[in-house]
């Protein structure tokens, strides 16, 4: 049931068409940042306005929506975005990755393998992977146009020189389809390999920066590295205290004043889908 | 031996001011050519036009037979990071200040496709030595360096890919006299060793005498005199060159 | 064929900063020097001997006439050859020892002497060894070879200059007051070097303030006469 007075998906049809055109261009040019006329949304920039506009433009009455924030379905941001779409579209929502047709995410890729037909919508705070290195926007555009990406390797070089290894543990830059350098949004580097040849369509929306980009299904996505310092997705060397998983990305919890640490799966759906450990085994 | 860079009939006017008035120039491999003249004579404009950074209103610049201004930005950039180098007067314009010395030197290697960290670092170390910067400072930021060191770092960064032609815009301009001498000598030695062609813009006659084989004197957008450096400086023909030379203390 | 010859060489200076006044210095100089011959320029001071030397080297342009240098099997006119060709002639054929050493900052003495040799294709070690031997012969102790000559005395700098000029064995050598600031012992060394160069076929043109030295080395004199008052 759509709340009275709202168009389906909150945005008006012209805006949705405009965004879909940008999305088509983005899919046609994997990794290329397409400018779009980002609209004011009923929540502030930084809360996922880019992702919401993308979702609003592609969602249909038959879709099933899942929203996660740092992997969790039950955090404030995820809950409010899910409820927002429920109110303005009336579509079904779910917390199960496998059941969803559209998954909007902030800062994670679900652990469960996505399949063809699913769409993963990323909320992106800063779409420009070069922005910390080259402050001039016009110059970064030229660098993309000319695939002039030596500078990005300079950043990697600096990491290794200063810290002995690539220290970028999230938002680790990738080269899409051998052409465009792309920010995967602030997902952990651990998730980067999941982007490569993913069967699902990946769409990225940056509301404040007014950019949309995409990775079509089965597209090569390579994390930048050096021959003698290959990319290594980092993960805490521990098991989830709830489900015992050793293959999932973990959140670290400090559980008492003595600094005792626990690790739990960041992907709550994945964790819940596994048989819980017996207390003693933890 | 054919010319590396050839410019013909260059014209560029800023309103009524002629920055370039029918300028022609040739540079051959291994040749060091100085462009001298006072501020506003058009020498920096000429350098920028020759380096493809600014388009002339008339005339053309050929590099290895290709029209620099017709080749498109991608090709020009490729040239700028392979065959060419540009040394700015202010090292801060030519360096990445938030990137370590090693990263600054390595950037051109990486832009040229180097993807082996160890090799890049070894090459950077070697070049710091060549420009007389202690390799122990490879991970220091340029802002921790003195002005002279920054300029030497910029030179290392430019020469690391062994360009054929280097444009230098007043490379010793902002430096103390004592530091200038060291830098000039370093440039002189590297240029000879690598067999570089260099086009250097300077108003420092002594620097031009030390470095350049050949010299062009510019005034109001025109080349008023050119020839062997010592011929131009010791037997200047044009009134303006005579004035320029006589204004220098024992060059 | 002469090693070097001039043909109707004239030279004026026009001083634009002094109201365009013209000073004629050389008129119709015809001088030819054969390989192995040493010609001393004679004439009162101010007659234009140094100007002639500089014209021969291409350091001064000529007003009219030609300076032909035998280079690489042909004659090159220094007065209108392009800069690259003049450089090639200076590298391979034409040497010039001026009165004063133009010091290059930070470059050690031995290297200053070895550089023209290396420019002609000699190996570094060979060139450095040759430079050291020549400097030693000119009584410049080995302790000075590694130092830049900026702080040397006038006589020491002159000897560095001479070593640099004699080291490559140019077919044509121009000497401007080569013994001016030297003591008797070093003058003897220079006289010997000139004799050796002549035997090796070098054509030498020199200005010698010291008539005793001049008479010992020169095969003949060439008179450079002062011109009448400025036109």
XYZ file of C-alpha atoms in Angstrom:
764
model
C 0.000 0.000 0.000
C 1.528 3.349 -1.033
C 1.090 6.172 1.389
C -1.322 8.769 0.050
C 0.125 11.724 -1.839
C 3.333 10.019 -2.948
C 4.281 8.805 -6.385
C 5.460 5.183 -6.542
C 9.032 5.177 -5.326
C 8.775 8.755 -3.994
C 10.495 10.318 -7.056
C 8.376 11.640 -9.910
C 8.408 9.689 -13.154
C 10.551 12.186 -15.059
C 13.243 12.056 -12.424
C 13.177 8.265 -12.449
C 13.544 8.301 -16.230
C 16.454 10.698 -15.995
C 18.181 8.446 -13.470
C 17.484 5.341 -15.537
C 19.101 6.991 -18.530
C 22.165 7.680 -16.411
C 22.086 4.064 -15.239
C 21.969 2.783 -18.809
C 24.974 4.866 -19.677
C 26.741 3.658 -16.552
C 26.106 0.027 -17.441
C 27.355 0.649 -20.952
C 30.593 2.153 -19.618
C 31.521 -0.060 -16.661
C 33.187 1.953 -13.901
C 32.616 5.337 -15.560
C 31.046 7.995 -13.356
C 27.917 9.401 -14.981
C 26.688 12.761 -13.681
C 23.010 12.951 -12.802
C 20.597 15.475 -11.382
C 20.527 14.330 -7.808
C 17.301 15.304 -6.051
C 16.594 16.492 -2.553
C 15.496 13.495 -0.539
C 13.674 13.415 2.772
C 16.873 12.595 4.593
C 20.269 14.281 4.699
C 23.204 13.677 2.367
C 25.430 11.002 3.784
C 22.486 8.841 4.741
C 22.319 7.059 1.443
C 20.473 9.522 -0.792
C 22.371 8.304 -3.874
C 21.525 4.666 -3.283
C 17.924 5.527 -2.481
C 17.452 7.436 -5.733
C 18.906 4.534 -7.720
C 16.691 2.056 -5.921
C 13.656 4.303 -6.346
C 14.281 4.476 -10.091
C 14.583 0.750 -10.693
C 12.182 -0.692 -8.154
C 8.918 -2.220 -9.388
C 5.854 -3.511 -7.609
C 7.049 -7.129 -7.876
C 10.451 -6.522 -6.338
C 11.556 -7.701 -2.949
C 13.857 -5.261 -1.202
C 16.592 -5.901 1.325
C 18.518 -3.045 2.927
C 21.730 -3.497 4.891
C 24.004 -1.112 6.699
C 27.500 -2.461 7.441
C 26.058 -5.894 6.734
C 23.230 -5.610 9.247
C 19.529 -5.453 8.441
C 18.581 -4.118 11.845
C 20.523 -0.883 12.206
C 18.777 2.484 12.204
C 19.790 3.437 8.688
C 18.773 0.097 7.203
C 15.504 0.002 9.071
C 14.481 3.511 8.096
C 15.347 3.109 4.435
C 13.440 -0.183 4.324
C 10.441 1.421 5.951
C 10.689 4.408 3.628
C 10.430 2.186 0.559
C 7.692 0.164 2.118
C 5.695 3.356 2.603
C 6.333 4.842 -0.858
C 6.161 1.643 -2.929
C 4.445 -0.947 -0.839
C 6.873 -3.598 -2.090
C 7.775 -6.617 -0.028
C 10.906 -6.393 2.068
C 13.114 -9.136 3.384
C 16.222 -9.707 5.446
C 17.215 -12.798 3.497
C 19.759 -12.203 0.773
C 18.519 -15.055 -1.379
C 14.935 -13.763 -1.385
C 15.751 -10.221 -2.396
C 15.672 -8.929 -5.969
C 17.148 -5.560 -4.982
C 19.639 -5.197 -2.172
C 20.599 -1.694 -1.147
C 23.775 -1.660 0.863
C 25.980 0.635 2.814
C 29.597 -0.494 3.146
C 29.251 -4.274 2.663
C 28.643 -6.970 0.079
C 26.562 -9.871 1.422
C 28.442 -13.070 2.172
C 25.969 -15.234 0.260
C 26.746 -15.474 -3.444
C 24.431 -13.260 -5.480
C 22.772 -14.636 -8.577
C 21.688 -13.397 -11.979
C 18.661 -11.170 -11.828
C 19.553 -9.609 -8.502
C 20.621 -5.972 -8.280
C 23.047 -4.704 -5.654
C 22.724 -0.949 -5.044
C 25.641 0.672 -3.215
C 25.420 3.916 -1.275
C 28.517 5.922 -2.173
C 29.779 8.909 -0.190
C 32.690 9.778 -2.559
C 32.700 8.287 -6.030
C 36.067 9.666 -7.116
C 38.859 7.194 -6.289
C 41.514 9.812 -7.031
C 40.130 12.611 -4.912
C 42.616 12.332 -2.068
C 45.508 12.373 -4.519
C 44.327 14.944 -7.015
C 42.087 17.657 -5.636
C 41.264 19.229 -9.016
C 38.087 17.668 -10.365
C 38.851 18.693 -13.946
C 42.202 16.967 -13.665
C 40.712 13.727 -12.305
C 38.301 13.722 -15.232
C 41.186 14.005 -17.638
C 43.010 11.230 -15.847
C 39.992 8.964 -16.272
C 39.565 9.967 -19.883
C 43.167 9.079 -20.621
C 43.341 6.085 -18.248
C 46.259 7.909 -16.670
C 46.314 5.996 -13.394
C 49.978 6.027 -12.410
C 49.005 8.241 -9.508
C 46.864 5.527 -7.936
C 49.864 3.263 -7.874
C 51.757 6.083 -6.218
C 49.240 5.829 -3.388
C 49.835 2.086 -3.114
C 53.552 2.696 -3.238
C 53.220 5.166 -0.393
C 51.267 2.669 1.707
C 53.891 0.008 1.301
C 56.763 2.454 1.798
C 55.273 3.953 4.956
C 53.596 0.881 6.448
C 55.112 -2.155 4.789
C 51.867 -3.201 3.138
C 48.835 -1.771 1.448
C 47.024 -0.348 4.447
C 43.880 0.584 2.612
C 41.461 -1.769 4.308
C 38.271 -0.349 2.834
C 37.359 1.595 -0.297
C 40.267 -0.179 -1.971
C 40.435 1.030 -5.596
C 39.638 -1.342 -8.423
C 40.073 -1.312 -12.175
C 36.826 -2.226 -13.933
C 36.856 -4.116 -17.201
C 40.498 -3.146 -17.657
C 39.547 0.460 -18.246
C 38.120 2.697 -15.524
C 39.489 3.120 -12.054
C 36.576 2.904 -9.612
C 35.882 3.345 -5.953
C 33.999 0.267 -4.742
C 32.476 2.529 -2.028
C 33.705 2.035 1.530
C 33.292 -1.730 1.571
C 36.090 -3.665 3.290
C 38.877 -4.774 0.934
C 37.782 -8.256 2.000
C 34.691 -7.799 -0.177
C 36.585 -6.661 -3.273
C 36.980 -10.141 -4.794
C 33.194 -10.576 -4.649
C 32.761 -7.759 -7.176
C 34.767 -9.634 -9.779
C 32.596 -11.507 -12.289
C 29.565 -11.157 -10.035
C 26.406 -12.568 -11.697
C 24.288 -9.764 -10.204
C 24.113 -6.201 -11.553
C 25.945 -3.695 -9.348
C 24.807 -0.065 -9.288
C 26.481 2.744 -7.359
C 24.802 6.020 -6.390
C 26.457 9.086 -4.884
C 23.765 11.648 -3.949
C 25.829 14.532 -2.711
C 28.430 14.159 -5.476
C 25.701 13.554 -8.093
C 27.364 10.565 -9.746
C 26.138 7.145 -10.796
C 28.287 4.254 -11.923
C 27.831 0.546 -12.497
C 29.410 -2.847 -12.936
C 27.369 -5.073 -15.252
C 27.081 -8.799 -14.496
C 30.154 -10.908 -15.168
C 32.571 -7.989 -15.453
C 36.198 -8.167 -14.453
C 36.944 -6.106 -11.358
C 40.584 -6.121 -10.324
C 42.052 -4.635 -7.168
C 45.185 -2.619 -7.873
C 48.438 -4.061 -6.639
C 52.131 -4.580 -7.330
C 53.622 -7.767 -8.742
C 55.715 -8.233 -5.633
C 52.982 -7.033 -3.258
C 49.811 -8.741 -4.497
C 46.407 -7.629 -3.242
C 45.431 -9.423 -0.047
C 41.927 -9.085 1.298
C 42.271 -8.649 5.031
C 40.052 -10.221 7.640
C 40.370 -10.551 11.398
C 41.968 -13.898 12.164
C 39.130 -15.158 14.352
C 35.859 -17.002 14.288
C 32.409 -15.543 14.812
C 31.397 -16.099 18.436
C 27.812 -16.712 17.392
C 28.080 -19.055 14.395
C 31.779 -19.973 14.356
C 32.254 -18.805 10.758
C 35.865 -18.427 9.691
C 35.106 -17.311 6.147
C 32.974 -14.247 6.784
C 33.870 -10.628 7.469
C 33.831 -9.969 11.219
C 32.942 -6.984 13.357
C 34.997 -6.494 16.464
C 33.138 -5.927 19.733
C 34.700 -4.761 22.974
C 32.562 -6.506 25.545
C 33.867 -5.293 28.903
C 35.931 -2.569 30.507
C 38.973 -4.844 30.452
C 39.060 -4.658 26.662
C 37.877 -8.216 26.058
C 37.141 -8.595 22.385
C 34.594 -10.653 20.570
C 34.153 -11.065 16.854
C 30.794 -11.530 15.186
C 29.717 -11.804 11.578
C 29.047 -8.399 10.095
C 26.463 -9.956 7.755
C 23.606 -10.654 10.168
C 21.569 -12.654 7.659
C 24.513 -14.916 6.902
C 25.171 -15.443 10.605
C 21.536 -16.223 11.342
C 21.401 -18.699 8.479
C 24.092 -20.849 10.115
C 23.539 -23.201 13.025
C 24.524 -21.447 16.254
C 27.511 -22.730 18.193
C 27.062 -24.493 21.467
C 28.064 -22.060 24.168
C 31.107 -24.086 25.273
C 32.730 -24.108 21.875
C 33.078 -20.331 21.760
C 71.083 14.316 -37.822
C 67.524 15.544 -37.971
C 65.912 17.892 -35.486
C 64.032 16.500 -32.516
C 61.740 19.480 -32.217
C 61.010 22.065 -34.881
C 58.876 25.163 -34.544
C 57.930 27.435 -37.415
C 56.149 30.752 -37.702
C 54.787 30.813 -34.161
C 52.466 33.683 -33.401
C 50.607 34.317 -30.198
C 49.086 37.615 -29.182
C 47.455 38.496 -25.886
C 45.287 41.366 -26.991
C 47.701 43.930 -28.384
C 50.717 42.341 -26.776
C 52.716 40.009 -28.994
C 53.977 37.176 -26.823
C 55.278 35.347 -29.875
C 55.937 37.156 -33.122
C 57.037 34.800 -35.887
C 59.286 32.594 -33.793
C 61.089 29.628 -35.329
C 63.317 27.155 -33.518
C 65.001 23.787 -33.873
C 66.424 21.487 -31.242
C 68.568 18.521 -32.121
C 69.200 15.438 -29.986
C 71.640 16.143 -27.191
C 71.516 19.879 -27.696
C 71.065 22.345 -24.856
C 69.366 25.539 -25.961
C 68.798 28.505 -23.683
C 66.094 31.088 -24.226
C 67.026 34.316 -22.488
C 65.334 37.650 -22.182
C 63.773 39.812 -19.512
C 60.406 39.181 -17.883
C 57.622 39.633 -20.381
C 59.836 38.949 -23.390
C 57.768 35.901 -24.248
C 60.289 33.260 -23.304
C 58.070 31.354 -20.900
C 55.204 31.550 -23.366
C 57.477 30.097 -26.014
C 58.424 27.243 -23.698
C 54.802 26.486 -22.961
C 53.860 26.576 -26.633
C 56.736 24.285 -27.567
C 55.793 21.875 -24.785
C 52.230 21.757 -26.067
C 50.841 23.375 -22.933
C 49.550 26.381 -24.832
C 48.417 26.600 -28.445
C 49.858 29.192 -30.831
C 47.487 31.285 -32.970
C 49.633 30.547 -35.998
C 52.503 28.243 -36.795
C 53.294 24.735 -35.768
C 55.502 22.705 -33.494
C 56.722 19.345 -34.730
C 58.164 16.682 -32.472
C 59.712 13.746 -34.321
C 57.683 14.863 -37.316
C 54.345 15.016 -35.476
C 52.382 18.211 -34.930
C 52.350 18.689 -31.178
C 49.219 20.825 -31.182
C 47.264 18.606 -33.546
C 48.010 15.292 -31.886
C 45.314 15.358 -29.230
C 45.669 15.531 -25.509
C 46.097 11.809 -24.891
C 49.071 11.570 -27.226
C 50.532 14.774 -25.837
C 50.273 13.483 -22.288
C 51.873 10.225 -23.300
C 54.710 12.264 -24.731
C 54.944 14.336 -21.566
C 55.409 11.249 -19.435
C 57.705 9.345 -21.765
C 59.852 11.281 -24.239
C 59.513 14.650 -22.569
C 60.066 16.149 -19.167
C 59.193 19.517 -17.685
C 61.061 21.135 -14.806
C 59.118 23.975 -13.219
C 60.672 27.027 -11.633
C 58.871 26.345 -8.385
C 59.493 22.734 -7.371
C 56.111 22.735 -5.680
C 54.504 22.932 -9.113
C 56.403 19.890 -10.261
C 56.264 17.732 -7.147
C 53.492 16.022 -5.233
C 53.956 17.501 -1.827
C 51.991 14.852 0.045
C 53.861 12.010 -1.585
C 57.260 10.850 -0.337
C 60.476 11.516 -2.244
C 60.521 7.905 -3.451
C 56.909 8.096 -4.584
C 57.597 11.306 -6.445
C 60.464 9.750 -8.356
C 58.535 6.519 -8.880
C 55.414 8.169 -10.272
C 56.682 8.472 -13.815
C 57.857 4.872 -13.717
C 54.428 3.764 -12.560
C 52.734 5.938 -15.143
C 54.876 4.183 -17.713
C 53.579 0.850 -16.451
C 56.093 -0.234 -13.804
C 54.282 -2.576 -11.392
C 57.077 -4.032 -9.329
C 57.455 -2.237 -6.016
C 60.984 -3.466 -5.358
C 62.265 -2.352 -8.737
C 60.578 1.037 -8.499
C 62.140 1.594 -5.111
C 65.569 0.538 -6.274
C 65.363 2.914 -9.214
C 64.181 5.746 -6.964
C 67.052 5.111 -4.570
C 69.512 5.234 -7.427
C 68.110 8.538 -8.655
C 68.149 10.162 -5.240
C 71.847 9.367 -5.136
C 72.377 10.842 -8.556
C 70.835 14.129 -7.505
C 72.762 14.055 -4.243
C 69.909 13.402 -1.884
C 70.649 10.948 0.915
C 68.734 7.753 0.000
C 67.881 7.388 3.693
C 65.375 10.191 3.070
C 63.480 8.255 0.438
C 60.359 8.124 2.601
C 60.466 11.773 3.671
C 57.988 14.274 2.307
C 59.221 17.016 -0.047
C 58.113 19.686 2.412
C 60.784 18.444 4.800
C 63.401 19.270 2.153
C 65.168 22.565 1.508
C 64.355 24.461 -1.684
C 67.490 23.218 -3.404
C 66.728 19.619 -2.477
C 63.158 19.998 -3.705
C 64.465 21.212 -7.034
C 66.900 18.311 -7.253
C 64.067 15.959 -6.418
C 62.001 17.440 -9.204
C 64.873 16.837 -11.583
C 65.214 13.218 -10.472
C 61.479 12.758 -10.913
C 61.672 14.185 -14.407
C 64.731 12.310 -15.597
C 63.956 8.891 -14.139
C 62.261 7.732 -17.324
C 65.154 9.035 -19.414
C 63.279 11.503 -21.575
C 64.800 12.706 -24.815
C 63.776 16.328 -24.431
C 63.439 18.295 -21.204
C 61.852 21.718 -20.876
C 63.160 23.781 -17.967
C 61.523 26.988 -16.826
C 63.961 29.018 -14.718
C 65.087 25.924 -12.805
C 67.337 27.924 -10.494
C 64.995 30.878 -10.203
C 63.950 30.775 -6.586
C 67.174 29.502 -5.068
C 70.057 31.009 -3.116
C 73.145 31.714 -5.177
C 75.213 29.030 -3.437
C 72.482 26.486 -4.051
C 72.124 27.580 -7.677
C 75.733 26.715 -8.491
C 75.335 23.185 -7.211
C 72.097 22.704 -9.091
C 73.507 24.073 -12.313
C 76.467 21.794 -12.122
C 74.221 18.840 -11.416
C 72.019 19.659 -14.379
C 75.083 20.144 -16.545
C 76.520 16.759 -15.582
C 73.250 14.840 -15.961
C 72.455 16.417 -19.289
C 75.868 15.502 -20.657
C 75.741 12.012 -19.226
C 72.269 11.204 -20.515
C 72.695 13.042 -23.802
C 69.471 14.971 -23.194
C 68.165 17.706 -25.387
C 67.206 20.604 -23.124
C 65.308 23.770 -23.749
C 65.938 26.041 -20.803
C 64.306 29.375 -20.166
C 66.280 31.639 -17.912
C 67.101 35.245 -17.266
C 70.334 34.161 -15.626
C 73.001 34.769 -18.256
C 75.650 32.947 -16.233
C 73.478 29.868 -16.024
C 72.866 29.984 -19.739
C 76.588 30.253 -20.423
C 77.314 27.288 -18.212
C 74.613 24.995 -19.552
C 73.679 25.936 -23.066
C 75.335 25.132 -26.351
C 73.169 27.566 -28.154
C 71.172 30.598 -27.165
C 68.168 32.546 -28.330
C 67.619 36.083 -27.142
C 63.983 37.133 -26.980
C 62.467 40.537 -26.804
C 58.828 41.517 -27.197
C 57.960 38.137 -28.608
C 60.718 38.098 -31.206
C 63.982 36.209 -31.352
C 66.357 39.134 -31.850
C 69.557 37.133 -31.869
C 70.661 33.532 -31.746
C 73.732 31.403 -32.122
C 76.489 29.703 -30.181
C 76.229 30.675 -26.544
C 79.697 32.174 -26.257
C 79.319 34.003 -29.572
C 76.068 35.628 -28.500
C 77.399 36.583 -25.084
C 80.905 37.695 -26.079
C 80.049 39.415 -29.348
C 76.429 40.467 -29.054
C 75.110 42.137 -32.187
C 71.634 43.319 -31.338
C 71.285 46.415 -29.151
C 69.051 44.512 -26.771
C 71.555 41.663 -26.382
C 74.293 44.194 -25.720
C 72.164 45.755 -23.043
C 71.359 42.352 -21.547
C 75.002 41.263 -21.457
C 76.267 44.573 -20.153
C 73.758 44.458 -17.318
C 75.266 41.282 -15.925
C 78.058 41.272 -13.412
C 80.909 39.188 -14.917
C 78.904 36.413 -16.461
C 95.724 22.505 -47.658
C 96.018 24.907 -44.745
C 94.888 23.700 -41.374
C 93.276 27.082 -40.867
C 93.123 30.162 -43.069
C 91.285 33.437 -43.279
C 90.077 35.174 -46.359
C 89.444 38.918 -46.284
C 88.461 38.742 -42.627
C 87.153 42.017 -41.228
C 85.645 42.868 -37.912
C 83.929 45.937 -36.511
C 82.229 46.405 -33.227
C 79.058 48.435 -33.132
C 78.350 49.704 -29.664
C 74.629 50.303 -29.598
C 74.740 51.455 -26.011
C 77.197 54.200 -26.971
C 75.043 55.758 -29.611
C 75.843 53.133 -32.238
C 79.506 54.034 -32.509
C 81.445 51.701 -34.825
C 84.924 50.541 -34.012
C 86.769 48.822 -36.845
C 89.317 46.343 -35.533
C 90.321 44.032 -38.374
C 90.504 44.734 -42.098
C 91.107 42.143 -44.783
C 93.111 39.726 -42.735
C 94.549 36.954 -44.865
C 96.379 34.405 -42.794
C 97.043 30.762 -43.554
C 98.693 28.256 -41.259
C 99.842 24.821 -42.338
C 99.814 21.683 -40.209
C 102.862 21.610 -37.937
C 103.417 25.339 -38.289
C 103.344 27.890 -35.476
C 102.485 31.475 -36.283
C 102.798 34.212 -33.685
C 100.572 37.258 -33.956
C 102.554 40.427 -33.528
C 101.552 44.032 -33.142
C 101.078 46.596 -30.417
C 98.593 46.045 -27.689
C 95.112 47.022 -28.838
C 95.896 46.149 -32.449
C 93.291 43.398 -32.451
C 95.354 40.255 -31.879
C 92.936 38.835 -29.316
C 89.993 39.860 -31.472
C 91.505 37.937 -34.373
C 91.983 34.881 -32.158
C 88.365 35.054 -31.067
C 87.197 35.405 -34.640
C 89.227 32.353 -35.559
C 87.522 30.393 -32.803
C 84.074 31.641 -33.777
C 83.746 33.310 -30.421
C 83.388 36.600 -32.238
C 81.390 36.794 -35.424
C 83.089 38.222 -38.499
C 81.958 41.424 -40.182
C 82.926 40.037 -43.551
C 85.266 37.420 -44.965
C 85.798 33.828 -43.981
C 87.620 31.618 -41.548
C 88.242 28.218 -43.099
C 89.121 25.319 -40.847
C 90.067 21.910 -42.207
C 87.693 19.631 -40.438
C 86.753 16.086 -41.201
C 88.286 16.150 -44.687
C 86.814 19.452 -45.830
C 86.985 23.154 -45.066
C 84.338 24.606 -42.797
C 83.736 28.345 -42.683
C 83.519 29.163 -38.998
C 82.000 32.566 -39.730
C 78.774 31.186 -41.147
C 78.598 27.510 -40.161
C 75.603 26.723 -37.997
C 76.096 26.430 -34.268
C 76.031 22.645 -34.252
C 78.762 22.455 -36.854
C 80.939 24.951 -34.996
C 80.545 22.788 -31.906
C 81.674 19.747 -33.852
C 84.703 21.628 -35.181
C 85.580 22.769 -31.671
C 85.186 19.268 -30.330
C 87.340 17.533 -32.914
C 89.584 20.057 -34.594
C 89.892 23.479 -33.056
C 91.263 24.121 -29.561
C 91.566 27.442 -27.781
C 93.507 28.315 -24.667
C 92.270 31.653 -23.415
C 94.085 33.800 -20.917
C 91.692 32.979 -18.162
C 90.139 29.751 -17.085
C 86.382 29.840 -17.016
C 85.753 27.890 -13.861
C 82.862 25.475 -13.801
C 81.547 25.240 -10.259
C 82.337 22.028 -8.404
C 84.017 20.211 -11.263
C 87.412 18.842 -10.159
C 90.536 19.938 -12.022
C 91.330 16.523 -13.432
C 87.863 16.195 -14.865
C 87.977 19.657 -16.432
C 91.057 18.528 -18.329
C 89.657 15.100 -19.198
C 86.276 16.335 -20.456
C 87.294 17.405 -23.976
C 88.989 14.040 -24.387
C 85.870 12.190 -23.352
C 83.802 14.372 -25.652
C 85.959 13.039 -28.480
C 85.171 9.498 -27.467
C 88.058 8.572 -25.181
C 87.226 6.196 -22.347
C 86.877 7.758 -18.917
C 89.867 5.992 -17.393
C 92.121 6.705 -20.301
C 91.097 10.366 -20.356
C 91.559 10.788 -16.616
C 95.002 9.162 -16.713
C 96.070 11.371 -19.579
C 94.762 14.442 -17.751
C 96.631 13.527 -14.576
C 99.893 13.022 -16.451
C 99.606 16.354 -18.221
C 98.730 18.231 -15.035
C 101.703 16.646 -13.325
C 103.940 17.657 -16.171
C 102.742 21.233 -15.690
C 103.787 20.896 -12.044
C 100.323 20.829 -10.623
C 100.598 18.370 -7.715
C 98.228 15.401 -7.574
C 96.737 16.731 -4.335
C 95.088 19.493 -6.385
C 93.701 17.269 -9.123
C 90.582 16.373 -7.187
C 89.751 19.984 -6.316
C 87.783 22.464 -8.400
C 90.203 25.187 -9.541
C 88.038 28.071 -8.313
C 90.386 28.798 -5.407
C 93.627 28.238 -7.338
C 96.116 31.035 -8.018
C 96.195 32.688 -11.446
C 99.245 30.651 -12.492
C 97.666 27.399 -11.386
C 94.448 28.160 -13.233
C 96.438 28.998 -16.344
C 98.148 25.612 -16.179
C 94.784 23.853 -15.828
C 93.674 25.778 -18.876
C 96.788 24.744 -20.805
C 96.372 21.103 -19.857
C 92.775 21.232 -21.042
C 93.858 22.787 -24.335
C 96.750 20.450 -25.038
C 95.216 17.187 -23.792
C 93.028 16.357 -26.808
C 95.722 16.991 -29.433
C 93.610 19.260 -31.638
C 94.801 19.678 -35.247
C 94.490 23.450 -34.768
C 95.325 25.184 -31.507
C 94.883 28.847 -30.620
C 96.984 30.108 -27.702
C 96.252 33.504 -26.158
C 99.162 34.484 -23.903
C 99.770 30.926 -22.723
C 102.763 31.804 -20.559
C 101.604 35.138 -19.167
C 101.403 34.165 -15.518
C 103.853 31.287 -15.447
C 107.284 30.991 -13.816
C 110.395 30.027 -15.769
C 110.092 26.287 -15.142
C 106.520 26.130 -16.346
C 107.306 28.302 -19.334
C 109.771 25.651 -20.364
C 107.092 23.000 -20.093
C 104.812 25.034 -22.352
C 107.567 25.545 -24.889
C 108.121 21.789 -24.942
C 104.396 21.095 -25.290
C 104.179 23.451 -28.248
C 107.165 21.805 -29.903
C 105.624 18.380 -29.420
C 102.303 19.516 -30.789
C 103.990 20.921 -33.862
C 105.806 17.665 -34.436
C 102.463 15.905 -34.181
C 101.164 18.135 -36.990
C 99.194 20.697 -35.011
C 98.824 24.119 -36.568
C 99.297 26.732 -33.854
C 98.434 30.399 -33.783
C 99.563 32.215 -30.687
C 99.861 35.555 -28.983
C 103.030 35.593 -26.929
C 103.739 38.533 -24.702
C 107.077 36.953 -23.874
C 109.274 37.530 -26.950
C 111.861 34.988 -25.859
C 109.237 32.239 -25.798
C 107.780 33.563 -29.019
C 111.040 33.380 -30.875
C 111.649 29.832 -29.697
C 108.283 28.438 -30.811
C 107.126 30.546 -33.750
C 108.050 29.713 -37.315
C 107.017 33.159 -38.452
C 105.229 36.275 -37.296
C 102.010 37.684 -38.587
C 101.696 41.400 -38.070
C 98.341 42.679 -36.897
C 98.422 46.399 -37.535
C 96.181 48.817 -35.662
C 93.586 50.425 -37.912
C 93.218 54.176 -38.188
C 90.657 56.031 -36.115
C 87.093 54.887 -35.848
C 85.089 55.662 -38.937
